[in-house]
Coordinates of C-alpha atoms in Angstrom, one line a residue:
Chain A
X1 CA 37.4 -5.3 -1.2
X2 CA 35.1 -2.9 -3.2
X3 CA 32.9 -5.6 -4.0
X4 CA 32.4 -6.7 -0.4
X5 CA 31.8 -3.0 0.6
X6 CA 29.0 -2.7 -2.0
X7 CA 27.7 -6.1 -0.6
X8 CA 27.7 -5.0 3.0
X9 CA 26.1 -1.6 1.8
X10 CA 23.4 -3.3 0.1
X11 CA 22.8 -5.6 3.0
X12 CA 22.7 -2.4 5.1
X13 CA 20.1 -0.6 2.7
X14 CA 18.1 -4.0 2.7
X15 CA 18.3 -4.0 6.6
X16 CA 17.3 -0.3 6.8
X17 CA 14.5 -0.9 4.2
X18 CA 13.2 -3.6 6.7
X19 CA 13.3 -1.2 9.7
X20 CA 12.0 1.3 7.5
X21 CA 9.0 -0.9 6.8
X22 CA 8.7 -2.1 10.0
X23 CA 8.5 1.5 11.5
X24 CA 5.8 2.6 9.0
X25 CA 3.9 -0.5 9.7
X26 CA 4.1 -0.4 13.5
X27 CA 2.3 3.0 14.0
X28 CA -1.3 1.7 13.2
X29 CA -0.7 -1.3 15.7
X30 CA 0.9 0.5 18.5
X31 CA -2.2 2.4 19.6
X32 CA -4.2 -0.7 19.8
X33 CA -1.7 -2.4 22.1
X34 CA -0.6 0.5 24.1
X35 CA -3.4 2.7 24.4
X36 CA -5.0 2.7 27.9
X37 CA -8.6 1.5 27.8
X38 CA -9.6 4.9 29.2
X39 CA -7.9 6.8 26.5
X40 CA -10.2 8.7 24.5
X41 CA -8.2 10.6 21.8
X42 CA -6.7 10.2 19.7
X43 CA -9.5 7.8 18.4
X44 CA -7.5 6.6 15.4
X45 CA -3.7 6.1 15.8
X46 CA -2.8 5.4 12.4
X47 CA -5.4 7.7 10.9
X48 CA -3.8 11.2 10.6
X49 CA -7.0 12.9 8.7
X50 CA -6.3 15.9 11.3
X51 CA -3.0 17.7 10.9
X52 CA -1.8 16.8 14.4
X53 CA -3.0 13.2 14.4
X54 CA -0.9 12.6 11.4
X55 CA 2.4 13.3 13.0
X56 CA 1.5 11.9 16.6
X57 CA 1.8 8.1 15.7
X58 CA 5.0 8.7 14.2
X59 CA 6.6 10.3 17.2
X60 CA 5.0 7.4 19.5
X61 CA 6.7 4.9 17.4
X62 CA 10.1 6.6 17.0
X63 CA 10.4 6.6 20.9
X64 CA 10.0 2.7 20.9
X65 CA 10.9 1.4 17.9
X66 CA 12.2 -1.9 19.3
X67 CA 9.3 -2.6 21.4
X68 CA 7.0 -5.2 19.9
X69 CA 3.9 -5.5 21.8
X70 CA 3.1 -9.2 22.1
X71 CA -0.5 -8.4 22.6
X72 CA -0.9 -7.4 19.2
X73 CA -1.9 -10.3 16.8
X74 CA -1.8 -8.4 13.5
X75 CA 0.8 -8.0 11.0
X76 CA 3.4 -9.7 13.0
X77 CA 4.8 -10.9 9.8
X78 CA 7.1 -7.8 10.0
X79 CA 8.2 -8.9 13.2
X80 CA 11.9 -9.6 12.9
X81 CA 13.5 -8.0 15.8
X82 CA 16.3 -5.5 15.4
X83 CA 18.3 -7.0 17.9
X84 CA 18.8 -10.0 15.9
X85 CA 19.7 -8.1 13.0
X86 CA 22.3 -6.2 14.6
X87 CA 23.9 -9.4 15.7
X88 CA 23.6 -10.9 12.3
X89 CA 25.4 -7.9 10.8
X90 CA 28.4 -8.1 12.6
X91 CA 31.7 -7.6 10.7
X92 CA 30.3 -4.5 8.8
X93 CA 32.3 -1.4 7.9
X94 CA 32.2 1.4 10.1
X95 CA 30.1 4.4 8.8
X96 CA 26.8 6.0 8.6
X97 CA 24.6 4.6 6.1
X98 CA 21.2 6.0 4.8
X99 CA 18.4 3.8 3.6
X100 CA 16.1 4.5 0.7
X101 CA 13.6 7.1 1.4
X102 CA 10.3 5.1 1.9
X103 CA 6.7 6.8 1.2
X104 CA 4.3 5.6 3.3
X105 CA 0.6 7.5 4.1
X106 CA 2.1 9.9 6.5
X107 CA 4.9 11.1 4.3
X108 CA 8.6 10.1 3.6
X109 CA 10.4 7.8 6.1
X110 CA 14.3 7.6 5.8
X111 CA 16.1 5.1 8.1
X112 CA 19.8 5.9 8.9
X113 CA 22.0 3.4 10.7
X114 CA 25.4 4.0 12.2
X115 CA 27.9 1.2 12.0
X116 CA 30.7 0.8 14.6
X117 CA 32.9 -2.1 15.7
X118 CA 31.3 -4.3 13.3
X119 CA 27.8 -3.6 14.5
X120 CA 24.8 -1.6 14.2
X121 CA 25.2 0.9 16.9
X122 CA 22.3 3.3 16.2
X123 CA 19.2 3.3 14.1
X124 CA 17.3 6.3 13.5
X125 CA 14.5 7.4 11.2
X126 CA 13.3 10.7 10.0
X127 CA 9.8 11.3 10.1
X128 CA 7.7 14.2 9.0
X129 CA 7.6 16.4 12.1
X130 CA 4.7 18.7 12.0
X131 CA 1.5 18.6 10.2
X132 CA 1.7 18.7 6.4
X133 CA 5.4 19.7 5.8
X134 CA 6.9 19.5 2.5
X135 CA 7.7 16.0 3.1
X136 CA 3.9 14.7 3.3
X137 CA 2.3 13.9 0.1
X138 CA -0.9 15.8 0.6
X139 CA -2.7 13.5 -1.6
X140 CA -1.9 10.5 0.5
X141 CA -3.9 12.0 3.6
X142 CA -7.6 11.5 2.6
X143 CA -9.8 13.8 4.4
X144 CA -13.8 14.1 4.0
X145 CA -14.7 17.5 2.8
X146 CA -16.8 19.8 4.7
X147 CA -20.3 20.4 2.8
X148 CA -23.2 22.4 3.6
X149 CA -26.0 20.4 5.5
X150 CA -29.0 20.6 3.4
X151 CA -32.4 20.0 4.7
X152 CA -34.3 19.2 1.2
X153 CA -37.5 17.2 0.2
X154 CA -37.1 15.0 -2.7
X155 CA -38.4 11.9 -4.4
X156 CA -36.8 8.9 -3.2
X157 CA -37.3 5.2 -3.1
X158 CA -36.0 4.7 0.5
X159 CA -34.7 6.6 3.3
X160 CA -31.6 5.7 5.4
X161 CA -31.5 6.9 9.1
X162 CA -30.4 5.9 12.5
X163 CA -32.2 2.9 13.5
X164 CA -35.7 3.4 14.2
X165 CA -37.7 1.6 16.7
X166 CA -41.1 0.0 15.7
X167 CA -42.6 3.1 17.6
X168 CA -40.6 5.8 15.6
X169 CA -41.0 4.1 12.4
X170 CA -44.6 5.1 12.2
X171 CA -43.9 8.8 11.9
X172 CA -40.9 8.3 9.6
X173 CA -40.4 9.3 5.8
X174 CA -39.8 5.4 5.1
X175 CA -43.1 4.7 6.6
X176 CA -44.9 7.3 4.3
X177 CA -42.9 5.6 1.4
X178 CA -44.2 2.2 2.6
X179 CA -47.8 3.5 2.7
X180 CA -47.5 4.8 -0.8
X181 CA -46.0 1.7 -2.1
X182 CA -48.1 -0.8 -0.8
Chain B
X1 CA -44.7 -5.1 -4.2
X2 CA -43.8 -3.6 -0.8
X3 CA -43.9 -5.5 2.5
X4 CA -43.5 -4.3 5.9
X5 CA -42.4 -6.6 8.6
X6 CA -41.8 -6.1 12.3
X7 CA -38.9 -8.0 13.3
X8 CA -35.6 -7.8 15.4
X9 CA -37.1 -4.6 17.3
X10 CA -37.3 -2.6 14.3
X11 CA -39.2 -2.3 10.9
X12 CA -38.0 -4.1 7.9
X13 CA -39.5 -2.8 4.6
X14 CA -39.1 -5.2 1.5
X15 CA -39.7 -3.7 -1.9
X16 CA -39.7 -6.1 -5.2
X17 CA -40.6 -4.0 -8.2
X18 CA -40.9 -7.2 -10.2
X19 CA -44.0 -8.8 -8.6
X20 CA -44.1 -12.3 -10.4
X21 CA -42.7 -14.3 -7.4
X22 CA -43.1 -11.6 -4.8
X23 CA -45.0 -13.6 -2.2
X24 CA -43.2 -16.4 -2.0
X25 CA -39.9 -14.5 -1.9
X26 CA -41.3 -12.1 0.9
X27 CA -42.5 -15.1 2.8
X28 CA -39.0 -16.9 2.9
X29 CA -37.1 -13.3 3.6
X30 CA -39.4 -12.7 6.6
X31 CA -39.0 -16.4 7.7
X32 CA -35.2 -15.9 7.7
X33 CA -35.4 -12.6 9.6
X34 CA -37.4 -14.2 12.4
X35 CA -35.0 -17.2 12.2
X36 CA -32.3 -14.5 12.9
X37 CA -34.0 -12.8 15.5
X38 CA -34.8 -16.0 17.2
X39 CA -31.4 -17.0 17.5
X40 CA -29.4 -13.6 18.0
X41 CA -31.9 -11.6 20.1
X42 CA -30.5 -10.5 23.4
X43 CA -34.0 -9.7 24.5
X44 CA -34.9 -13.5 24.3
X45 CA -33.6 -15.6 27.3
X46 CA -33.8 -18.8 25.0
X47 CA -31.9 -17.4 22.0
X48 CA -28.7 -19.0 21.0
X49 CA -26.8 -15.6 22.0
X50 CA -28.1 -15.7 25.4
X51 CA -27.7 -19.3 25.9
X52 CA -24.1 -18.9 24.8
X53 CA -23.6 -15.9 26.9
X54 CA -24.8 -17.6 30.0
X55 CA -22.2 -20.5 29.3
X56 CA -25.1 -23.2 28.6
X57 CA -23.5 -23.8 25.1
X58 CA -19.8 -23.9 24.4
X59 CA -18.6 -22.1 21.1
X60 CA -18.0 -25.4 19.4
X61 CA -21.6 -26.2 19.7
X62 CA -22.9 -22.9 18.5
X63 CA -24.5 -22.7 15.0
X64 CA -22.3 -21.8 12.1
X65 CA -24.1 -18.7 11.7
X66 CA -23.1 -17.7 15.4
X67 CA -19.7 -18.6 14.9
X68 CA -19.3 -16.6 11.8
X69 CA -20.9 -13.5 13.3
X70 CA -18.6 -13.8 16.3
X71 CA -15.7 -14.3 13.9
X72 CA -16.6 -11.1 11.9
X73 CA -17.3 -9.1 15.2
X74 CA -13.7 -10.0 16.2
X75 CA -12.5 -9.0 13.0
X76 CA -14.3 -5.6 12.9
X77 CA -12.9 -5.0 16.5
X78 CA -9.3 -5.2 15.2
X79 CA -10.4 -3.3 12.0
X80 CA -11.7 -0.5 13.9
X81 CA -9.0 -0.1 16.7
X82 CA -11.6 -1.5 19.2
X83 CA -14.5 0.9 18.4
X84 CA -16.7 -1.7 16.9
X85 CA -16.9 -3.7 20.2
X86 CA -19.7 -6.5 20.6
X87 CA -18.7 -6.3 24.2
X88 CA -19.2 -2.7 24.7
X89 CA -21.9 -2.8 27.1
X90 CA -20.4 -5.4 29.2
X91 CA -21.5 -8.8 27.9
X92 CA -21.9 -10.1 24.3
X93 CA -24.2 -8.2 22.2
X94 CA -23.7 -8.9 18.5
X95 CA -26.6 -7.0 17.6
X96 CA -24.7 -4.4 15.9
X97 CA -23.3 -6.7 13.3
X98 CA -26.3 -9.1 13.1
X99 CA -28.9 -6.8 11.6
X100 CA -26.6 -5.7 8.8
X101 CA -25.4 -9.2 8.2
X102 CA -29.0 -10.9 8.2
X103 CA -30.3 -8.2 5.5
X104 CA -27.1 -9.0 3.4
X105 CA -27.9 -12.5 3.5
X106 CA -31.6 -12.1 2.7
X107 CA -30.6 -10.1 -0.3
X108 CA -28.0 -12.6 -1.5
X109 CA -30.9 -15.3 -1.3
X110 CA -33.3 -13.0 -3.1
X111 CA -30.8 -12.7 -5.8
X112 CA -30.1 -16.6 -5.9
X113 CA -33.9 -17.0 -6.1
X114 CA -34.0 -15.1 -9.3
X115 CA -34.8 -11.4 -7.8
X116 CA -32.2 -9.3 -9.5
X117 CA -34.1 -5.8 -8.4
X118 CA -35.2 -5.4 -4.9
X119 CA -34.6 -3.3 -1.8
X120 CA -34.7 -4.2 1.9
X121 CA -34.6 -1.4 4.6
X122 CA -34.2 -2.7 8.0
X123 CA -34.8 0.4 10.3
X124 CA -32.8 2.9 8.2
X125 CA -30.1 0.2 6.8
X126 CA -30.5 -0.5 3.2
X127 CA -29.3 -3.1 0.8
X128 CA -30.4 -2.8 -2.9
X129 CA -30.1 -4.7 -6.0
X130 CA -30.3 -3.9 -9.7
X131 CA -32.3 -1.0 -11.1
X132 CA -35.0 0.9 -9.0
X133 CA -38.4 1.4 -10.0
X134 CA -37.9 4.2 -12.6
X135 CA -35.4 2.0 -14.4
X136 CA -32.4 3.8 -12.9
X137 CA -30.5 3.7 -9.8
X138 CA -32.4 3.7 -6.5
X139 CA -32.7 6.9 -4.9
X140 CA -31.9 6.7 -1.3
X141 CA -32.5 9.7 0.9
X142 CA -30.4 10.3 4.1
X143 CA -32.4 11.6 6.7
X144 CA -31.6 15.0 8.1
X145 CA -30.4 14.4 11.7
X146 CA -32.6 17.2 13.3
X147 CA -35.5 17.5 10.7
X148 CA -37.0 14.2 10.6
X149 CA -39.1 15.0 7.6
X150 CA -36.1 16.2 5.8
X151 CA -33.3 14.7 3.9
X152 CA -29.9 15.8 4.2
X153 CA -28.5 13.8 1.1
X154 CA -30.2 12.0 -1.6
X155 CA -28.0 9.2 -3.0
X156 CA -28.2 6.9 -6.2
X157 CA -27.3 3.3 -6.0
X158 CA -27.9 0.1 -8.1
X159 CA -26.2 -2.7 -6.3
X160 CA -24.9 -1.8 -2.8
X161 CA -25.7 -0.6 0.6
X162 CA -26.4 2.5 2.8
X163 CA -26.0 2.1 6.6
X164 CA -26.9 5.0 8.9
X165 CA -26.0 5.3 12.5
X166 CA -27.1 8.1 14.5
X167 CA -27.8 9.4 18.2
X168 CA -30.9 11.2 17.2
X169 CA -33.3 8.1 17.1
X170 CA -32.5 6.2 20.2
X171 CA -30.6 8.6 22.0
X172 CA -27.0 8.2 22.9
X173 CA -27.1 4.4 22.7
X174 CA -23.9 4.1 21.2
X175 CA -20.9 3.4 23.8
X176 CA -17.4 4.6 23.1
X177 CA -15.7 1.4 24.2
X178 CA -12.4 3.4 25.3
X179 CA -14.4 5.4 27.8
X180 CA -17.6 3.3 28.5
X181 CA -19.5 6.4 27.9
X182 CA -22.0 7.4 25.2
X183 CA -20.2 8.6 22.1
X184 CA -20.4 12.3 21.3
X185 CA -18.9 14.4 18.6
X186 CA -21.0 12.9 15.5
X187 CA -24.6 13.1 15.4
X188 CA -25.3 11.1 12.2
X189 CA -22.8 8.9 10.1
X190 CA -23.8 7.1 6.7
X191 CA -21.7 4.8 5.1
X192 CA -22.3 3.4 1.4
X193 CA -20.6 0.3 0.0
X194 CA -20.9 -3.3 -1.3
X195 CA -21.8 -4.9 2.0
X196 CA -24.3 -3.9 4.5
X197 CA -22.8 -5.6 7.3
X198 CA -19.5 -3.7 6.8
X199 CA -21.1 -0.5 6.0
X200 CA -23.4 -0.6 9.3
X201 CA -20.4 -1.6 11.6
X202 CA -18.1 1.2 10.0
X203 CA -21.3 3.9 10.5
X204 CA -21.3 2.4 14.2
X205 CA -17.6 2.4 14.7
X206 CA -17.0 6.1 13.5
X207 CA -20.0 7.3 15.6
X208 CA -18.3 5.9 18.5
X209 CA -14.9 7.2 17.5
X210 CA -16.7 11.0 17.5
X211 CA -14.9 13.5 15.3
X212 CA -11.8 11.3 14.8
X213 CA -14.0 9.0 12.9
X214 CA -14.1 11.5 10.2
X215 CA -10.4 10.7 9.5
X216 CA -10.9 7.0 9.9
X217 CA -13.9 7.0 7.6
X218 CA -12.0 8.8 4.9
X219 CA -9.7 5.8 4.5
X220 CA -12.4 3.2 4.0
X221 CA -13.0 5.0 0.7
X222 CA -10.1 3.1 -0.7
X223 CA -12.0 0.0 0.0
X224 CA -15.4 1.2 -1.7
X225 CA -17.0 2.6 1.4
X226 CA -18.2 6.2 0.9
X227 CA -19.4 8.2 3.8
X228 CA -21.3 11.3 4.7
X229 CA -21.3 12.6 8.4
X230 CA -22.8 15.2 10.4
X231 CA -21.3 16.7 13.9
X232 CA -23.1 17.3 16.8
X233 CA -22.8 21.1 16.0
X234 CA -23.9 20.5 12.6
X235 CA -21.3 20.6 10.1
X236 CA -21.5 18.2 7.4
X237 CA -18.6 16.1 5.7
X238 CA -18.9 13.9 2.7
X239 CA -16.2 11.6 1.0
X240 CA -15.3 12.5 -2.5
X241 CA -16.9 9.3 -3.9
X242 CA -20.3 9.6 -2.3
X243 CA -22.8 8.5 -4.8
X244 CA -24.9 11.6 -4.6
X245 CA -27.6 11.7 -7.0

């Protein structure tokens, strides 16, 4: 009896982990598949450099964790639908089970499932809710750092810039370098 | 030796510090770039891209180069959440990938032909190998986005690429594919990394994203692509690993 309970909990933890992984994987995909073409922001659904942006994809994902958009062709390896899982797990002991806390780039995600009538009756996940809360590992969210815009003259071998036309090249620093180096 | 070639609608500067086989290498490099232009130019009705666009040739009948370019454009479209879009202007225009890719290939061919030290600068997008003229890394200036005769950063690289996309040179020519309107928010984006084709595409995609591109760029550092960007209102941003000289 004890052993079978342990096995069931183990399986559930596994299922929760799968859900956790799936949920954490989905946010990057969801904006691609679901964002209306006209939508301008957020530019980067999975990005999260901005504080609000970090939290938004999670909220989106938590609203529709079971919806898998067929139009998205990437990372569908993680696809096993929850519905199937629920049926497979029939005969489980009633209760609430917490999955292992899983770290992803947004922070810690923990999945909780409720079992009743031998089936998973509810699955929920905790997400970092607002900005850089304590659940978010600050090192995981990389940002470009603001710097002073310099205007310098220096000895260089080449100049990188927005693509010059043949016409604008003539007045460019690279043209001056080319003259000097020819 | 230095050579300047007008091709692909821009100017390509080729620098070979070791002169021995210079002229032949430069001739073969230029021949390749003109071959790319003839095949991929959207300004030439008889180019392969234009014929493919009009449906005169099927994908299966396209050259391996064109199929490769189309594949990579599709990969980049996915990788950039659709912001790198060879169809942003309505019809196929892979130019945003072709320039960087063709220079990347040219540099590889130079290397295979024995030139371990060189740089190619195609209208501001640079691929370099080996040591620079001084024996140390190449020093690459990033053009100031408002002052054409000034630099906003000086970078030091031996093997690698530096690509810059900006709105200051050709006006608002980068389209935000989500809105169909010219991209705003960023005035200049520079990306460094191992592959010029990718660095160039990432810079273009980030520019199309606007300020949200700053966060997107930050994630590319894990793949070896560092960046420096300037917003429309003059704020400058750099990734921690940017190879500043």
